[in-house]
Short mmCIF file of C-alpha atoms and ligand atoms in Angstrom, two decimals:
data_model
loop_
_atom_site.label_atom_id
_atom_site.label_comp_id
_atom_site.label_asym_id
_atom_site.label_seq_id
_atom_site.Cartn_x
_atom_site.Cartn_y
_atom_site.Cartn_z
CA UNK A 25 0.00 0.00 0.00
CA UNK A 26 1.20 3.56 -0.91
CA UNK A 27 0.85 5.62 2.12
CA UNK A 28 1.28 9.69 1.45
CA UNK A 29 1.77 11.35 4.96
CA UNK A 30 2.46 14.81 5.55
CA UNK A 31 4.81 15.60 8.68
CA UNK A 32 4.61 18.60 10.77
CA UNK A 33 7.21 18.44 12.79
CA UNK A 34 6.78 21.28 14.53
CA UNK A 35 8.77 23.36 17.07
CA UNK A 36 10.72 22.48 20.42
CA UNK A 37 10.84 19.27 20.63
CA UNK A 38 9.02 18.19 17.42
CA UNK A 39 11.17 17.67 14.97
CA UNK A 40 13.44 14.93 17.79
CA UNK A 41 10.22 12.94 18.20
CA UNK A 42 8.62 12.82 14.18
CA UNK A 43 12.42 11.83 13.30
CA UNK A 44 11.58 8.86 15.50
CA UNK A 45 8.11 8.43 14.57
CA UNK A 46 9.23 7.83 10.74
CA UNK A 47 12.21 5.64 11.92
CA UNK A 48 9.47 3.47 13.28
CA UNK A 49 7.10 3.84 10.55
CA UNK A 50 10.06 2.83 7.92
CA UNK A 51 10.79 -0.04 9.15
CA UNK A 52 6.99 -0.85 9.16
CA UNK A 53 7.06 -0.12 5.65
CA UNK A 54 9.69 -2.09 5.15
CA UNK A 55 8.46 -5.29 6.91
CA UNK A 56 5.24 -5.50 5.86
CA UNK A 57 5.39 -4.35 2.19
CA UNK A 58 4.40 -0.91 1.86
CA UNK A 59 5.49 2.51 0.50
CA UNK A 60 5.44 5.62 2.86
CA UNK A 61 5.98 9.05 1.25
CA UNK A 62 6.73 11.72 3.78
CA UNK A 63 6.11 15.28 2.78
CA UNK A 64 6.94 17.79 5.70
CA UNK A 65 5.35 21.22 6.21
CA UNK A 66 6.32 23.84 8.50
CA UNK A 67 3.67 24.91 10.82
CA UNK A 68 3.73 27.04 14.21
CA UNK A 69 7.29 28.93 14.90
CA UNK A 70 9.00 27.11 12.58
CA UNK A 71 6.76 28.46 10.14
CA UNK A 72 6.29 32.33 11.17
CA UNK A 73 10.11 32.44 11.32
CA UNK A 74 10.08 31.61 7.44
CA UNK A 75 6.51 32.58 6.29
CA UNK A 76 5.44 35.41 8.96
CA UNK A 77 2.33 33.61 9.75
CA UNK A 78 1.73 30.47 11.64
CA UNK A 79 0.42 28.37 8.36
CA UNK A 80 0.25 29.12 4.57
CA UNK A 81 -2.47 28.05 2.25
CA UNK A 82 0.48 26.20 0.77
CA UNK A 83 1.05 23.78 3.63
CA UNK A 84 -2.93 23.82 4.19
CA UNK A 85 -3.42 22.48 0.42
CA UNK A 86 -0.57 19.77 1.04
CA UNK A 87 -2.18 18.50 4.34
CA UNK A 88 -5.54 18.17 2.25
CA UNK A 89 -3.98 15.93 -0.60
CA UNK A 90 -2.20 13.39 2.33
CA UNK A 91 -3.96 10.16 3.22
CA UNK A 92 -3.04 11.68 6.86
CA UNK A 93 -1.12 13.88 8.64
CA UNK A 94 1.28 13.38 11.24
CA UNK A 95 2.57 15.82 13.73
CA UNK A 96 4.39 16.88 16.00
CA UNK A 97 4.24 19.77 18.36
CA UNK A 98 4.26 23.68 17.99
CA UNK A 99 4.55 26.72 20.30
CA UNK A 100 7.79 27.93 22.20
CA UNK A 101 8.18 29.29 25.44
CA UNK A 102 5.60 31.61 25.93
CA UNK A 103 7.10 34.11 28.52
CA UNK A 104 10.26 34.01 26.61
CA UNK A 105 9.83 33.17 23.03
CA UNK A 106 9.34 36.75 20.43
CA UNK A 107 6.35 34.49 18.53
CA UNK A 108 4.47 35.59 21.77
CA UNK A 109 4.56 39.17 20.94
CA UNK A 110 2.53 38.69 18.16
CA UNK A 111 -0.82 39.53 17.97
CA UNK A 112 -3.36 36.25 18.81
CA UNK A 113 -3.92 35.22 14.97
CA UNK A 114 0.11 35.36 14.46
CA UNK A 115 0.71 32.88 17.05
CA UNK A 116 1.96 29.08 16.81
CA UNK A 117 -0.85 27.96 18.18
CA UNK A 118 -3.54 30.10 15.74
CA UNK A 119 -1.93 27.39 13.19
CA UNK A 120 -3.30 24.26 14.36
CA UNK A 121 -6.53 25.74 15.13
CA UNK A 122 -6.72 26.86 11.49
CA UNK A 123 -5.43 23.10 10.27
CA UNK A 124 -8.14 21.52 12.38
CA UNK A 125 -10.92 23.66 10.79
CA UNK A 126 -9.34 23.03 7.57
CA UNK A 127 -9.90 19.49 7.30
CA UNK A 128 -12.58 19.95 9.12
CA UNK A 129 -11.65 17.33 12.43
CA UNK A 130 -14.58 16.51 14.37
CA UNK A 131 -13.58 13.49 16.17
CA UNK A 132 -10.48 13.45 18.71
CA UNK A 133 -9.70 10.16 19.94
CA UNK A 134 -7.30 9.57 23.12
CA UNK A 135 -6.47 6.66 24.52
CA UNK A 136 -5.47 6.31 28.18
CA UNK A 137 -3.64 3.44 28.37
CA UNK A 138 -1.81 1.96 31.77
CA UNK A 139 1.29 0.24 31.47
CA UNK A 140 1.82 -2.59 33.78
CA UNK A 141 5.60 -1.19 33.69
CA UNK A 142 4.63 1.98 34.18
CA UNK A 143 1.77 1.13 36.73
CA UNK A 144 4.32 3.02 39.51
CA UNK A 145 3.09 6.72 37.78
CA UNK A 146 -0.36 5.99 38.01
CA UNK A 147 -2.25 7.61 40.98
CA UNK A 148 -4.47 5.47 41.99
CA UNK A 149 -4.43 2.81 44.49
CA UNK A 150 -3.18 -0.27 43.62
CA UNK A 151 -5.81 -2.64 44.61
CA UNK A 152 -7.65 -0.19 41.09
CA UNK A 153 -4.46 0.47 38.82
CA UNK A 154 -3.71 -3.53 39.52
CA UNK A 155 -6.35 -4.28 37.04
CA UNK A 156 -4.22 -2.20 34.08
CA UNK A 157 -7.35 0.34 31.74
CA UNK A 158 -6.91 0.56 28.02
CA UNK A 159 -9.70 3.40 27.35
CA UNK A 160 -10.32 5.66 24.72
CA UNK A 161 -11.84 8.99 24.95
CA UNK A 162 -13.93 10.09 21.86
CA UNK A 163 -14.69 13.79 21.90
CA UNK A 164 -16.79 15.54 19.78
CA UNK A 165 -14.82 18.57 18.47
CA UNK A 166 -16.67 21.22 16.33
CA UNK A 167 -19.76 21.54 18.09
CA UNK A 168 -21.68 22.10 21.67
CA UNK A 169 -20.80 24.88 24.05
CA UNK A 170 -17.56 26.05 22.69
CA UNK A 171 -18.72 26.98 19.38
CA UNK A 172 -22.17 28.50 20.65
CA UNK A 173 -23.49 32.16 20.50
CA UNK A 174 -22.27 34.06 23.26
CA UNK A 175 -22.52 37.43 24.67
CA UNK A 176 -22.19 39.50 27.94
CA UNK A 177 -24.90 41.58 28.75
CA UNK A 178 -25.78 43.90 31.20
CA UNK A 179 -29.69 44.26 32.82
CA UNK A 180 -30.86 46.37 35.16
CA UNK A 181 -26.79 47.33 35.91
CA UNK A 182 -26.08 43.43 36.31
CA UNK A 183 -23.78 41.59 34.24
CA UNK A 184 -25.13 38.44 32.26
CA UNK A 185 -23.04 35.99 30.57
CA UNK A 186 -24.90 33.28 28.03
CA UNK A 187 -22.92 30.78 26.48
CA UNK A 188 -24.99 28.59 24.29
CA UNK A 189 -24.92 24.75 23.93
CA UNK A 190 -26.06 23.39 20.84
CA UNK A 191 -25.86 20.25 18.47
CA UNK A 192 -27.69 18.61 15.95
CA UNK A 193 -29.07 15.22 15.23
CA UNK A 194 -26.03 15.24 11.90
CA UNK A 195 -23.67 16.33 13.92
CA UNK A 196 -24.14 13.60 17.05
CA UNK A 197 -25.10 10.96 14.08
CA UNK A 198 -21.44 11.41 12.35
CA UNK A 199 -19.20 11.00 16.14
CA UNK A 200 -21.60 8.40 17.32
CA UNK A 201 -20.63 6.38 13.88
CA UNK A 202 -17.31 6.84 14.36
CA UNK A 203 -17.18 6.00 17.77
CA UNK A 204 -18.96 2.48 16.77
CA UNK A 205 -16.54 1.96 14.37
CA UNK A 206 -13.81 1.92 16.71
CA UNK A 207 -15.63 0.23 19.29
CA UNK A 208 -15.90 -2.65 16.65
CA UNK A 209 -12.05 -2.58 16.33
CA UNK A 210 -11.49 -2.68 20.17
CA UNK A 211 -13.65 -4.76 22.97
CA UNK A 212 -16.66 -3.49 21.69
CA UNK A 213 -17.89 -1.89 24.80
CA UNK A 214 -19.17 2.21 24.06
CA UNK A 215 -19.63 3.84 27.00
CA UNK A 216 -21.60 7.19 25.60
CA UNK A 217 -21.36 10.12 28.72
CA UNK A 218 -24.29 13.06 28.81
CA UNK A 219 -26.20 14.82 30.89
CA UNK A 220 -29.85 13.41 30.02
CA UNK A 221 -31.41 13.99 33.45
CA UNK A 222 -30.72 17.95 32.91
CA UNK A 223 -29.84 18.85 29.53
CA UNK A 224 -31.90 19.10 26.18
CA UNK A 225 -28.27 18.74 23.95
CA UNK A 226 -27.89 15.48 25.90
CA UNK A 227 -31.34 13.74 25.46
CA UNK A 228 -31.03 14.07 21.63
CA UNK A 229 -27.12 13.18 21.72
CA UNK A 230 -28.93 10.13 23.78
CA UNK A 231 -31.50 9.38 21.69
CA UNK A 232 -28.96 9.51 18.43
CA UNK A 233 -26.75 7.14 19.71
CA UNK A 234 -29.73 4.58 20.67
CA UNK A 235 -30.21 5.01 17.07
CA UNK A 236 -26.72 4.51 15.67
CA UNK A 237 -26.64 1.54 18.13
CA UNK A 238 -29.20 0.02 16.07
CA UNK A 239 -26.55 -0.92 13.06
CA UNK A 240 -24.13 -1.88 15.48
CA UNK A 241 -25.35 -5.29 17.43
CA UNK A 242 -22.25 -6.78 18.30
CA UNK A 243 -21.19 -3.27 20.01
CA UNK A 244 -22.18 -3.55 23.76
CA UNK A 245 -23.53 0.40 24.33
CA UNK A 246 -23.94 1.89 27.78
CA UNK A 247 -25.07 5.32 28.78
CA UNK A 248 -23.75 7.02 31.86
CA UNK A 249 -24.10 10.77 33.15
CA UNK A 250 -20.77 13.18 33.21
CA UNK A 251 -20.55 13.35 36.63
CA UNK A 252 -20.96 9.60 37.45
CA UNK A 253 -18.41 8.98 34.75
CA UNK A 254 -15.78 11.87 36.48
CA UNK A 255 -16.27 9.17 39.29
CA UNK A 256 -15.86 6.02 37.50
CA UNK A 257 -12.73 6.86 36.37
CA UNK A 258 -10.82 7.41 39.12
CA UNK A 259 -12.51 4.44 40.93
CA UNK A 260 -13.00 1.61 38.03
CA UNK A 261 -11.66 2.63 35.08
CA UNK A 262 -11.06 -0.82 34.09
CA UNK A 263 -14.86 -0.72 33.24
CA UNK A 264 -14.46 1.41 29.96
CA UNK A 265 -13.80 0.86 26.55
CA UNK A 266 -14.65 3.49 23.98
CA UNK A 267 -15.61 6.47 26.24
CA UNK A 268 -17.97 8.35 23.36
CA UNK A 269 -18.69 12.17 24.74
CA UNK A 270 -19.95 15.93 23.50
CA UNK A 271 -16.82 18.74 23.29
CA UNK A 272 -17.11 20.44 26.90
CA UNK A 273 -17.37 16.96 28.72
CA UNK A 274 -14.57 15.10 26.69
CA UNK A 275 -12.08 18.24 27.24
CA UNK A 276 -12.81 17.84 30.96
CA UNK A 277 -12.42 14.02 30.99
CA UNK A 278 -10.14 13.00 28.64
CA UNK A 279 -7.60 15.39 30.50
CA UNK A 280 -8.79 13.19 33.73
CA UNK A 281 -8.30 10.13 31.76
CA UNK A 282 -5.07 10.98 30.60
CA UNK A 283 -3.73 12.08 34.45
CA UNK A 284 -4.27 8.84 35.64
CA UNK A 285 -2.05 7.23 33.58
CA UNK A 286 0.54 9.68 35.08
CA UNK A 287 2.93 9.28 32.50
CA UNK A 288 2.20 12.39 29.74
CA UNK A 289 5.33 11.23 27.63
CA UNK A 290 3.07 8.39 26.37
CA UNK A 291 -0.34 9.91 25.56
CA UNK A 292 -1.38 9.63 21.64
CA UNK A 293 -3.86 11.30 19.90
CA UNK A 294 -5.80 11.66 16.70
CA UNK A 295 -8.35 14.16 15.44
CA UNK A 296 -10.69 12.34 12.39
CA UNK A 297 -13.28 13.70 9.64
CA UNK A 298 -15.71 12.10 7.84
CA UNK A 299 -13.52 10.08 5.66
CA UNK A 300 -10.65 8.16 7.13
CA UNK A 301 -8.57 11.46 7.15
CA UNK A 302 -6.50 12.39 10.04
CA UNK A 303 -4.08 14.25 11.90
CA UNK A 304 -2.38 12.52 14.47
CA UNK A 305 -0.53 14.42 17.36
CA UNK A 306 0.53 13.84 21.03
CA UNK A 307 -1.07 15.06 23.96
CA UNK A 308 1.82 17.11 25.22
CA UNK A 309 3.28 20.14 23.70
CA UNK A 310 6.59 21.06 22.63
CA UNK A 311 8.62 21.03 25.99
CA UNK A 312 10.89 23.84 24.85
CA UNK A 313 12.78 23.34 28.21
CA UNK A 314 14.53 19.91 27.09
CA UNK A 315 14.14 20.67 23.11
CA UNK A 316 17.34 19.72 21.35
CA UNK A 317 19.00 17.80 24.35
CA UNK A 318 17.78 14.58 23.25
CA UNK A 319 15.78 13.85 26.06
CA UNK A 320 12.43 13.61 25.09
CA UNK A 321 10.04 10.66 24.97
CA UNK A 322 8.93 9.80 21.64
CA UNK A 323 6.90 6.96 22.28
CA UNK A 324 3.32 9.35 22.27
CA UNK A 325 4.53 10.28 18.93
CA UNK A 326 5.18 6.95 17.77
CA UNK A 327 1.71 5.92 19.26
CA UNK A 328 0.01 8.31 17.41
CA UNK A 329 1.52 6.58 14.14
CA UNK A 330 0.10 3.78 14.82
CA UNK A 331 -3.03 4.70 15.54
CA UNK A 332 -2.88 6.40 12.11
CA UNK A 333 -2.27 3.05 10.46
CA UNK A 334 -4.88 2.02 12.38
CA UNK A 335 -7.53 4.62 11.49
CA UNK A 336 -6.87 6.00 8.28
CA UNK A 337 -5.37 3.12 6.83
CA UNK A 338 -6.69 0.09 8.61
CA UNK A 339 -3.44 -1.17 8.71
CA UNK A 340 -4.68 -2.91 12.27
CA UNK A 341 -1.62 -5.67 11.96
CA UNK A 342 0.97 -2.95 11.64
CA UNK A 343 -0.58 -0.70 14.44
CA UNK A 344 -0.11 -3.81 16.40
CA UNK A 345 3.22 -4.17 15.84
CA UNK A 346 4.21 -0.86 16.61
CA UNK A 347 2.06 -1.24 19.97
CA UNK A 348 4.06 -4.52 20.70
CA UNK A 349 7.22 -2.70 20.08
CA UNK A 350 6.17 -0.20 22.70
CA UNK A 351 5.42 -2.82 25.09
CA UNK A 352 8.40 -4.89 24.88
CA UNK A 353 10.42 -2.14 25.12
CA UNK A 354 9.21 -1.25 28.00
CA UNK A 355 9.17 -4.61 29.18
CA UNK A 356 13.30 -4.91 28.80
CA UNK A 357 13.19 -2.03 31.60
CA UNK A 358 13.86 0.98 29.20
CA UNK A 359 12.96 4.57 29.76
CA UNK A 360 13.34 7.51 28.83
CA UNK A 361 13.92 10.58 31.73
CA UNK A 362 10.31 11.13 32.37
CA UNK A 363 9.10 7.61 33.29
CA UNK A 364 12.42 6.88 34.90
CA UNK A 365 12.58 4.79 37.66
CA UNK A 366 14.72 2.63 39.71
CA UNK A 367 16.37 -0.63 38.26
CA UNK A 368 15.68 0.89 34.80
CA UNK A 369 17.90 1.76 31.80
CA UNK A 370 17.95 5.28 31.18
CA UNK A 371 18.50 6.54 27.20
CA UNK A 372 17.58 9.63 24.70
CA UNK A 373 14.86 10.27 22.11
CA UNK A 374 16.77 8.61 19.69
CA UNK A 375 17.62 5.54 21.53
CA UNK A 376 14.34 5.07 22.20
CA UNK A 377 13.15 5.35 18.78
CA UNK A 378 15.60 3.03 17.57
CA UNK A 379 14.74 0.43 20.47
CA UNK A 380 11.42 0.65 19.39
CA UNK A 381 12.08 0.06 15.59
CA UNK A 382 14.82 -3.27 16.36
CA UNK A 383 11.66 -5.04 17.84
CA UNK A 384 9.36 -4.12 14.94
P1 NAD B 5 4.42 20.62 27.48
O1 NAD B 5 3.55 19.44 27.32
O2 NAD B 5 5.21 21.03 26.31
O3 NAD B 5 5.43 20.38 28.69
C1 NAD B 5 5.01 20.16 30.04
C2 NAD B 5 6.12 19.39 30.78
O4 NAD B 5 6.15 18.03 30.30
C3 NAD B 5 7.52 19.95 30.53
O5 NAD B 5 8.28 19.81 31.71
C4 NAD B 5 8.10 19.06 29.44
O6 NAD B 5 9.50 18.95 29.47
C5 NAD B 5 7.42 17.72 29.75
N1 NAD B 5 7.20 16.94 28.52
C6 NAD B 5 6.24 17.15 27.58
N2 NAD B 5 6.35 16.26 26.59
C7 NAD B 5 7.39 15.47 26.90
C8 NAD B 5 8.02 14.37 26.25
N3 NAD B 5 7.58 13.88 25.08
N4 NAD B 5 9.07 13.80 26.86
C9 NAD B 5 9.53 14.24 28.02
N5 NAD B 5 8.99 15.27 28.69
C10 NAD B 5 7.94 15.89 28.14
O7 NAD B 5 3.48 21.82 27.98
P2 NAD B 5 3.80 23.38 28.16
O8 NAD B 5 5.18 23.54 28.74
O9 NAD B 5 2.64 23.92 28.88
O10 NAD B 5 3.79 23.98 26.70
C11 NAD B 5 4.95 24.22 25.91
C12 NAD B 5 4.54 24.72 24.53
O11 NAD B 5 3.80 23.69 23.86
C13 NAD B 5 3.62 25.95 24.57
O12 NAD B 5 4.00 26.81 23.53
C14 NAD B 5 2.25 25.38 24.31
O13 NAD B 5 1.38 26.31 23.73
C15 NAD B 5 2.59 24.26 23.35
N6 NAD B 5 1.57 23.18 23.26
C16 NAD B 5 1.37 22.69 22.01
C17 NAD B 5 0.47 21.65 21.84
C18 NAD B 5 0.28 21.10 20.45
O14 NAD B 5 1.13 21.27 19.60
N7 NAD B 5 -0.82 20.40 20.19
C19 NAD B 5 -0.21 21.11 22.94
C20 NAD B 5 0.05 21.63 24.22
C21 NAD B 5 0.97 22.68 24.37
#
């Protein structure tokens, strides 16, 4: 399979962890049969220090013709870094939100995932963490309170804020589809989070999914309020599968979810449209305080690639094999600074990435 992926590598610590990324995804290639083509685009610092502006209709029109994006980071240090002066819409960061509304991402997918090697970071008690989680947050990204009307008014001399919360039937039909979808390539457990008791929004996102469900008989669907789930996953979050949520409650909980792993080195990410497009990031940012010193994780990075094998390519034997990788890595007690710990071989970015790509 021919495999055209564009690379933003970003800023800070970017371009160390892509370079590993595509080490990893070469020897993929190479294994298994296919062809990768790796375009790169600047985006972020990198590109206001060339371009002036944070991204060019250039590098949004090669993102467009990939089968999928893979990224990086962006942003620098923002009390120190000069891209800071600039005003808002000339920062890094006005660059991915321009990409994402670009392509038109309406799906973000992260996966918390405990590592029985790296069950020492996670918070919890044993007698929960003991039992490992492998759960994946869907959030709905384009819609809901965040991109409501909204004003601040003031009656009878008293300030009034209104923020408003709004989706529609297409918009919960086209996340709750995905979400299936993925459910049917996991355990096939979706776990879909609302606030039905109280809010309007959340009865039809309820009702939607029932629907959806409909088409999907082997997926085992649940439905479970915000604040119960905010509970359950500190206390059991063995329990989940695909967590399937609207925008303000998956911000909220996938940034719970990913905390109790403890580890945010290892967190992946993916934002999806409609087709099997996607642009697939860490969690973390750019860490411009170790950037160039070779000490950054790049497993989150190397995640994300193979959850875009997974999702925009279906490549699920491939994603597998990177996962393993991961794992055994791991397993032979290696670690990069951040989830250091006693009796455990310290190395660099690129040791790391190569580690990962010998057990490929
Ligand atoms: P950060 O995630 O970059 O760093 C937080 C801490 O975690 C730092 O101590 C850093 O060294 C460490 N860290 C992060 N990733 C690591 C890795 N892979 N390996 C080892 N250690 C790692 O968050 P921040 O410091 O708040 O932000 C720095 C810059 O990143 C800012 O400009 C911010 O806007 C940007 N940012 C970008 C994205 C993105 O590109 N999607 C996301 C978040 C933050």
């Amino acid at each position: 399979m021919r495999l055209n992926i564009v690379c933003i590598p970003g800023d800070g610590i970017g371009p160390e962890i892509v370079t590993e990324a595509k080490k990893v995804l070469n020897k993929v290639a190479e294994k298994y049969g296919h062809e990768m083509v790796f375009t790169d685009i600047l985006m972020g610092g990198a590109s206001i220090d060339v371009h002036g502006v944070p991204l060019t209709d250039e590098a949004i029109a090669a993102a467009k013709a990939a089968d999928a994006v893979l990224m990086g980071s962006i942003g620098g240090d923002t009390n120190t870094s000069p891209w800071y002066q600039l005003p808002p819409e000339k920062r890094p960061e006005a660059g991915l939100l321009k990409i994402r509304k670009a392509l038109n991402l309406f799906a973000n997918l992260r996966p918390a995932v405990l590592y029985e090697e790296l069950a020492a970071a996670c918070p919890l008690k044993e007698e929960i963490s003991a039992a490992g989680f492998d759960i994946l947050i869907m959030r709905e990204l384009t819609g809901g309170l965040y991109f409501g009307e909204r004003k601040t008014v003031e009656e009878n001399g008293v300030r009034k804020a209104i923020d408003t919360l709004t989706y529609d039937e297409n918009e919960i039909r086209r996340i709750a589809i995905k979400g299936f979808d993925i459910a049917r390539k996991r355990k096939k457990k979706l776990t879909s989070v609302d606030k039905a008791n109280v809010l309007d929004s959340s009865r039809l996102w309820r009702a939607v999914v029932n629907e959806v469900a409909k088409e999907y008989p082997d997926v085992k669907v649940e439905h479970m309020l915000v604040d119960n789930c905010a509970m359950q996953l500190v206390k059991d979050p063995a329990q989940f599968d695909v967590v399937l949520t609207e925008n303000m409650f998956g911000d909220i909980l996938s940034d719970e979810a990913s905390m109790v792993t403890g580890s945010i080195g290892m967190l992946a990410s993916a934002s999806l449209n409609d087709t099997k497009f996607g642009l697939y990031e860490p969690s973390h940012g750019s860490a411009p305080d170790i950037a160039g010193k070779d000490l950054a994780n790049p497993i989150a990075t190397i995640l994300s690639a193979s959850m875009m094998l997974r999702y925009s390519f279906d490549l699920d034997r491939e994603a597998d094999a990177i996962d393993a990788a991961v794992k055994k890595v791991l397993q032979d007690g290696y670690r990069t600074g951040d989830i250091m710990s006693e009796g455990c071989k310290k190395v660099g970015c690129k040791e790391m990435g190569s580690l990962i790509t010998e057990r490929i």
